[in-house]
Amino acid sequence: MTSTNKPCALEGNVGRWEWVGISAADCAAHSMNSLGPFAVSALMADLHLNTFQAGVWSTFEMLAYAGAMFGISPWAARLRLRRVALVAGVMVVIAQGASAIMTSYAGLLALRLLAGSGLGMLNAVVNIGSARSRSPTRSLSLVMIVQTAVFTTSSLLLPQAAAFGGRTGVFGFLALLVMLLLPLMRFMTSRSDILPSRPVPVTQSGERSCHHPRFIIAVVVFYTSGSLAIWPFSAYVGHVAGLTDTAFGWLAAIANIGGLAVCIAGSLLGDGRIAFRLLVPAIFLTALACVGQAVPWNILAFCAAFLINYALWFFIYPNLIGIACRMDPTGRLATLCSGAWMISQASVTPLSGLLGRNGHFFDVGLMSMGNCLVAALLVTCLDVILPLSAGRP
């Protein structure tokens, strides 16, 4: 995993304008990851859903998200990115728009399947497009810089939409956001070629290893299930801590600015040894933040924990996916990792809702911390079996 001294721009097969298209797809793909708490809060307020029902609603989306990514992964080497992105974007717009007026819980679950499938397809496009570059971690960091700028603005506007139109305003805003991103996705190429294949990483003993994919997928599963267990209920916990909708919107905007700074730092570090060495302390700090985010001792403690967990995601996640991209330049392993993320979050979200059904999320915080600590341990193991010199030239 060697760093490069070239400027922070996408390299290899991913050109400047294609980067615009991939960035648009990334913003659409992660619109519910960043803005989802507003949707969950609006549903709970408008339809009087309890935390378990809200957790199941989120789970349907995440399972569809994962299913789409797993379904696409075998075709990663031949995928035509622009065509898939445009179809997926239309699916998301339809699902979000219909969710603004749907009153049936069963209908809302069906629409989550449609939205999740589209979001998963978009995320697969992002991972595969980044894997075709020479520096996947740097590519993902640059793409996430655009994402944070978009979501910082959205976090300030979405509470106004909620105040004006309630649930209709929230989902209408989410549909409009993806609709505005659709034309930019046309900048992606329709070609399906990939970079020339690279040597399979070898262990320090010189043997080819089949354990690397298992390790990186396991790290993603434990890290995401830990750091994101409380995420769908963040707005709810923030309200318990004393934050208003507008205040939570400002907190989310500040968190996005912090994420932007982390993305810039990540793009400068690229795929180097230093970034890899920082993974374990970053995940450990996230483990501590998860407890503070789940247990609102006071407004200041909740805000600090929320900011730490959110900002560090923009360093940890692109580095983990970047490792997967370097292991498999087709993007298949990276897509599987993102699918595993959705499966892990889909599993832990209803459990979090069940544990927090009385309005207290302390047990969720402990579970989150434990999962993150396991992820940190696995990264340490990965450091031993994955030689840093096996990265891209």
C-alpha positions as semicolon CSV with decimal commas, in nm:
position;residue;x (nm);y (nm);z (nm)
1;M;0,000;0,000;0,000
2;T;0,244;0,259;-0,116
3;S;0,162;0,624;-0,146
4;T;0,210;0,827;-0,458
5;N;0,349;1,174;-0,502
6;K;0,112;1,271;-0,783
7;P;-0,140;1,551;-0,733
8;C;-0,469;1,468;-0,563
9;A;-0,666;1,389;-0,876
10;L;-0,825;1,072;-0,997
11;E;-0,583;0,865;-1,194
12;G;-0,588;0,572;-1,430
13;N;-0,910;0,495;-1,606
14;V;-1,118;0,745;-1,411
15;G;-1,105;1,082;-1,587
16;R;-1,191;1,429;-1,461
17;W;-1,545;1,441;-1,596
18;E;-1,612;1,084;-1,498
19;W;-1,514;1,186;-1,146
20;V;-1,805;1,433;-1,157
21;G;-2,042;1,151;-1,252
22;I;-1,910;0,918;-0,983
23;S;-1,936;1,196;-0,724
24;A;-2,301;1,252;-0,820
25;A;-2,370;0,879;-0,789
26;D;-2,197;0,876;-0,450
27;C;-2,411;1,163;-0,319
28;A;-2,726;0,986;-0,432
29;A;-2,611;0,648;-0,298
30;H;-2,542;0,785;0,050
31;S;-2,832;1,028;0,072
32;M;-3,014;0,806;0,321
33;N;-2,699;0,723;0,514
34;S;-2,640;1,090;0,591
35;L;-2,996;1,226;0,586
36;G;-3,184;0,912;0,691
37;P;-3,228;1,017;1,056
38;F;-3,447;1,306;0,939
39;A;-3,667;1,057;0,750
40;V;-3,690;0,819;1,047
41;S;-3,779;1,103;1,282
42;A;-4,045;1,233;1,040
43;L;-4,203;0,888;1,008
44;M;-4,209;0,836;1,383
45;A;-4,371;1,175;1,435
46;D;-4,625;1,157;1,149
47;L;-4,729;0,790;1,161
48;H;-4,650;0,734;1,530
49;L;-4,414;0,445;1,463
50;N;-4,227;0,302;1,759
51;T;-3,851;0,251;1,751
52;F;-3,881;-0,116;1,654
53;Q;-4,110;-0,038;1,358
54;A;-3,875;0,239;1,248
55;G;-3,584;-0,004;1,276
56;V;-3,763;-0,260;1,058
57;W;-3,836;0,012;0,802
58;S;-3,467;0,098;0,784
59;T;-3,377;-0,271;0,773
60;F;-3,587;-0,331;0,460
61;E;-3,393;-0,060;0,280
62;M;-3,058;-0,193;0,394
63;L;-3,136;-0,554;0,296
64;A;-3,239;-0,440;-0,052
65;Y;-2,925;-0,224;-0,065
66;A;-2,708;-0,525;0,018
67;G;-2,896;-0,753;-0,220
68;A;-2,837;-0,512;-0,509
69;M;-2,465;-0,492;-0,436
70;F;-2,425;-0,868;-0,402
71;G;-2,620;-0,914;-0,724
72;I;-2,400;-0,670;-0,915
73;S;-2,063;-0,786;-0,778
74;P;-2,015;-1,084;-1,016
75;W;-2,051;-0,845;-1,312
76;A;-1,815;-0,579;-1,174
77;A;-1,549;-0,623;-1,444
78;R;-1,800;-0,568;-1,725
79;L;-2,043;-0,321;-1,569
80;R;-2,145;-0,016;-1,774
81;L;-2,151;0,245;-1,501
82;R;-2,357;0,523;-1,661
83;R;-2,648;0,300;-1,762
84;V;-2,672;0,137;-1,418
85;A;-2,645;0,472;-1,237
86;L;-2,925;0,636;-1,435
87;V;-3,165;0,344;-1,389
88;A;-3,084;0,327;-1,018
89;G;-3,131;0,702;-0,973
90;V;-3,478;0,691;-1,125
91;M;-3,570;0,405;-0,891
92;V;-3,468;0,611;-0,589
93;V;-3,657;0,921;-0,704
94;I;-3,977;0,719;-0,749
95;A;-3,942;0,547;-0,411
96;Q;-3,869;0,866;-0,216
97;G;-4,143;1,062;-0,389
98;A;-4,402;0,794;-0,319
99;S;-4,289;0,766;0,045
100;A;-4,390;1,129;0,090
101;I;-4,759;1,039;0,057
102;M;-4,780;0,668;0,142
103;T;-4,973;0,602;0,464
104;S;-4,970;0,222;0,464
105;Y;-4,684;0,070;0,665
106;A;-4,671;-0,226;0,427
107;G;-4,653;0,014;0,134
108;L;-4,370;0,205;0,299
109;L;-4,178;-0,121;0,344
110;A;-4,227;-0,206;-0,024
111;L;-4,099;0,137;-0,124
112;R;-3,791;0,083;0,097
113;L;-3,714;-0,227;-0,110
114;L;-3,725;-0,017;-0,427
115;A;-3,520;0,266;-0,274
116;G;-3,266;0,028;-0,123
117;S;-3,215;-0,152;-0,453
118;G;-3,148;0,175;-0,631
119;L;-2,914;0,302;-0,360
120;G;-2,721;-0,026;-0,362
121;M;-2,678;-0,012;-0,738
122;L;-2,548;0,344;-0,711
123;N;-2,299;0,250;-0,440
124;A;-2,176;-0,040;-0,653
125;V;-2,112;0,207;-0,935
126;V;-1,906;0,426;-0,699
127;N;-1,695;0,137;-0,569
128;I;-1,632;-0,012;-0,913
129;G;-1,548;0,327;-1,062
130;S;-1,302;0,397;-0,780
131;A;-1,146;0,052;-0,810
132;R;-1,062;0,131;-1,173
133;S;-0,838;0,417;-1,058
134;R;-0,475;0,384;-0,953
135;S;-0,535;0,513;-0,599
136;P;-0,874;0,389;-0,474
137;T;-0,852;0,540;-0,125
138;R;-0,758;0,880;-0,268
139;S;-1,037;0,851;-0,526
140;L;-1,295;0,769;-0,260
141;S;-1,171;1,052;-0,037
142;L;-1,205;1,303;-0,321
143;V;-1,553;1,178;-0,404
144;M;-1,651;1,205;-0,038
145;I;-1,533;1,567;-0,032
146;V;-1,812;1,645;-0,278
147;Q;-2,050;1,432;-0,073
148;T;-1,982;1,626;0,247
149;A;-2,031;1,960;0,073
150;V;-2,368;1,846;-0,063
151;F;-2,485;1,701;0,267
152;T;-2,369;2,000;0,470
153;T;-2,603;2,216;0,266
154;S;-2,877;1,953;0,275
155;S;-2,855;1,922;0,654
156;L;-2,937;2,292;0,682
157;L;-3,219;2,286;0,427
158;L;-3,389;1,960;0,527
159;P;-3,515;2,082;0,868
160;Q;-3,678;2,374;0,688
161;A;-3,847;2,130;0,451
162;A;-3,962;1,926;0,750
163;A;-4,099;2,233;0,925
164;F;-4,283;2,339;0,609
165;G;-4,420;2,005;0,493
166;G;-4,357;1,745;0,763
167;R;-4,299;1,396;0,627
168;T;-4,402;1,510;0,279
169;G;-4,142;1,784;0,288
170;V;-3,864;1,549;0,404
171;F;-3,920;1,279;0,142
172;G;-3,995;1,535;-0,127
173;F;-3,658;1,695;-0,054
174;L;-3,481;1,356;-0,070
175;A;-3,643;1,279;-0,406
176;L;-3,557;1,623;-0,545
177;L;-3,194;1,588;-0,434
178;V;-3,144;1,268;-0,633
179;M;-3,337;1,412;-0,929
180;L;-3,095;1,706;-0,945
181;L;-2,798;1,467;-0,936
182;L;-2,924;1,250;-1,223
183;P;-2,800;1,473;-1,511
184;L;-2,449;1,477;-1,363
185;M;-2,436;1,098;-1,368
186;R;-2,433;1,112;-1,747
187;F;-2,068;1,219;-1,729
188;M;-1,976;0,863;-1,640
189;T;-1,844;0,654;-1,924
190;S;-2,042;0,363;-2,063
191;R;-1,734;0,151;-2,117
192;S;-1,682;-0,161;-1,912
193;D;-1,306;-0,208;-1,933
194;I;-1,086;-0,228;-1,623
195;L;-0,723;-0,172;-1,550
196;P;-0,483;-0,456;-1,633
197;S;-0,490;-0,723;-1,366
198;R;-0,237;-0,695;-1,086
199;P;-0,056;-0,961;-0,886
200;V;-0,250;-1,124;-0,604
201;P;-0,115;-0,998;-0,269
202;V;0,114;-1,242;-0,092
203;T;0,184;-1,297;0,274
204;Q;0,511;-1,204;0,437
205;S;0,617;-1,569;0,404
206;G;0,577;-1,542;0,027
207;E;0,260;-1,754;0,002
208;R;-0,055;-1,637;-0,170
209;S;-0,326;-1,592;0,088
210;C;-0,698;-1,660;0,069
211;H;-0,759;-1,496;0,407
212;H;-0,730;-1,132;0,304
213;P;-1,085;-1,102;0,162
214;R;-1,229;-1,266;0,473
215;F;-1,038;-1,032;0,700
216;I;-1,133;-0,711;0,522
217;I;-1,500;-0,814;0,494
218;A;-1,502;-0,902;0,865
219;V;-1,348;-0,565;0,954
220;V;-1,617;-0,384;0,754
221;V;-1,894;-0,590;0,918
222;F;-1,782;-0,524;1,275
223;Y;-1,690;-0,159;1,220
224;T;-2,014;-0,065;1,045
225;S;-2,239;-0,261;1,282
226;G;-2,065;-0,086;1,570
227;S;-2,041;0,272;1,451
228;L;-2,384;0,279;1,285
229;A;-2,598;0,087;1,537
230;I;-2,728;0,408;1,692
231;W;-2,725;0,610;1,370
232;P;-3,092;0,573;1,257
233;F;-3,201;0,694;1,600
234;S;-2,953;0,982;1,630
235;A;-3,214;1,253;1,580
236;Y;-3,439;1,087;1,839
237;V;-3,156;1,060;2,095
238;G;-3,057;1,418;2,016
239;H;-3,410;1,531;2,099
240;V;-3,387;1,343;2,430
241;A;-3,060;1,526;2,498
242;G;-3,238;1,857;2,438
243;L;-3,167;1,939;2,072
244;T;-3,440;2,082;1,851
245;D;-3,481;1,976;1,486
246;T;-3,303;2,292;1,374
247;A;-3,021;2,243;1,624
248;F;-2,974;1,884;1,510
249;G;-2,961;2,009;1,152
250;W;-2,681;2,248;1,246
251;L;-2,502;1,966;1,428
252;A;-2,525;1,749;1,116
253;A;-2,393;2,037;0,906
254;I;-2,096;2,088;1,139
255;A;-2,033;1,713;1,133
256;N;-2,024;1,724;0,755
257;I;-1,770;2,006;0,768
258;G;-1,560;1,790;1,000
259;G;-1,601;1,503;0,756
260;L;-1,488;1,733;0,475
261;A;-1,167;1,814;0,663
262;V;-1,106;1,444;0,724
263;C;-1,166;1,368;0,354
264;I;-0,912;1,630;0,250
265;A;-0,657;1,482;0,490
266;G;-0,737;1,134;0,358
267;S;-0,687;1,243;-0,002
268;L;-0,344;1,380;0,091
269;L;-0,245;1,061;0,273
270;G;-0,369;0,847;-0,016
271;D;-0,296;0,475;0,009
272;G;0,018;0,510;0,219
273;R;0,150;0,339;0,529
274;I;0,057;0,630;0,758
275;A;-0,313;0,607;0,670
276;F;-0,310;0,233;0,737
277;R;-0,140;0,281;1,075
278;L;-0,403;0,535;1,180
279;L;-0,693;0,294;1,126
280;V;-0,672;0,119;1,464
281;P;-0,664;0,436;1,681
282;A;-0,944;0,586;1,469
283;I;-1,167;0,281;1,520
284;F;-1,083;0,273;1,892
285;L;-1,184;0,639;1,928
286;T;-1,507;0,559;1,743
287;A;-1,577;0,282;1,995
288;L;-1,566;0,535;2,278
289;A;-1,778;0,785;2,086
290;C;-2,051;0,525;2,028
291;V;-2,124;0,511;2,402
292;G;-2,145;0,888;2,431
293;Q;-2,372;0,910;2,127
294;A;-2,611;0,646;2,262
295;V;-2,628;0,784;2,617
296;P;-2,707;1,159;2,617
297;W;-2,563;1,266;2,953
298;N;-2,595;1,621;2,827
299;I;-2,610;1,813;2,501
300;L;-2,235;1,876;2,488
301;A;-2,143;1,509;2,537
302;F;-2,390;1,397;2,271
303;C;-2,270;1,656;2,020
304;A;-1,903;1,570;2,076
305;A;-1,966;1,196;2,036
306;F;-2,181;1,251;1,728
307;L;-1,914;1,467;1,563
308;I;-1,632;1,221;1,637
309;N;-1,822;0,916;1,512
310;Y;-1,943;1,095;1,199
311;A;-1,614;1,261;1,102
312;L;-1,399;0,951;1,154
313;W;-1,629;0,753;0,926
314;F;-1,491;0,961;0,638
315;F;-1,141;0,837;0,716
316;I;-1,208;0,477;0,818
317;Y;-1,460;0,371;0,552
318;P;-1,271;0,489;0,239
319;N;-0,953;0,331;0,373
320;L;-1,123;-0,005;0,429
321;I;-1,284;0,003;0,084
322;G;-0,954;0,124;-0,063
323;I;-0,781;-0,184;0,079
324;A;-1,048;-0,402;-0,083
325;C;-1,002;-0,220;-0,415
326;R;-0,629;-0,283;-0,409
327;M;-0,688;-0,651;-0,338
328;D;-0,929;-0,677;-0,633
329;P;-0,901;-0,405;-0,905
330;T;-1,231;-0,513;-1,065
331;G;-1,420;-0,365;-0,769
332;R;-1,594;-0,694;-0,690
333;L;-1,445;-0,727;-0,340
334;A;-1,516;-0,361;-0,260
335;T;-1,876;-0,411;-0,369
336;L;-1,903;-0,721;-0,150
337;C;-1,763;-0,522;0,143
338;S;-2,027;-0,251;0,100
339;G;-2,293;-0,519;0,071
340;A;-2,163;-0,674;0,393
341;W;-2,189;-0,330;0,554
342;M;-2,558;-0,315;0,465
343;I;-2,620;-0,668;0,593
344;S;-2,450;-0,587;0,923
345;Q;-2,642;-0,264;0,964
346;A;-2,967;-0,433;0,863
347;S;-2,906;-0,691;1,135
348;V;-2,813;-0,447;1,408
349;T;-3,074;-0,174;1,341
350;P;-3,385;-0,370;1,450
351;L;-3,186;-0,500;1,748
352;S;-3,101;-0,141;1,839
353;G;-3,466;-0,045;1,805
354;L;-3,566;-0,335;2,028
355;L;-3,305;-0,252;2,292
356;G;-3,407;0,115;2,282
357;R;-3,783;0,062;2,280
358;N;-3,806;0,216;2,629
359;G;-3,619;0,524;2,509
360;H;-3,283;0,425;2,659
361;F;-2,994;0,321;2,433
362;F;-2,716;0,241;2,683
363;D;-2,711;-0,127;2,581
364;V;-2,683;-0,018;2,217
365;G;-2,380;0,192;2,307
366;L;-2,208;-0,103;2,474
367;M;-2,282;-0,329;2,177
368;S;-2,145;-0,065;1,940
369;M;-1,827;-0,026;2,141
370;G;-1,770;-0,403;2,150
371;N;-1,811;-0,442;1,774
372;C;-1,572;-0,154;1,703
373;L;-1,310;-0,304;1,934
374;V;-1,333;-0,634;1,744
375;A;-1,286;-0,441;1,418
376;A;-0,975;-0,273;1,560
377;L;-0,834;-0,614;1,657
378;L;-0,897;-0,750;1,307
379;V;-0,721;-0,452;1,148
380;T;-0,422;-0,533;1,367
381;C;-0,430;-0,889;1,232
382;L;-0,462;-0,756;0,878
383;D;-0,153;-0,544;0,936
384;V;0,041;-0,864;1,008
385;I;-0,075;-1,071;0,710
386;L;-0,102;-0,796;0,446
387;P;0,237;-0,656;0,340
388;L;0,221;-0,284;0,268
389;S;0,438;-0,336;-0,037
390;A;0,162;-0,533;-0,207
391;G;-0,034;-0,224;-0,296
392;R;-0,066;-0,057;-0,633
393;P;0,241;0,082;-0,801
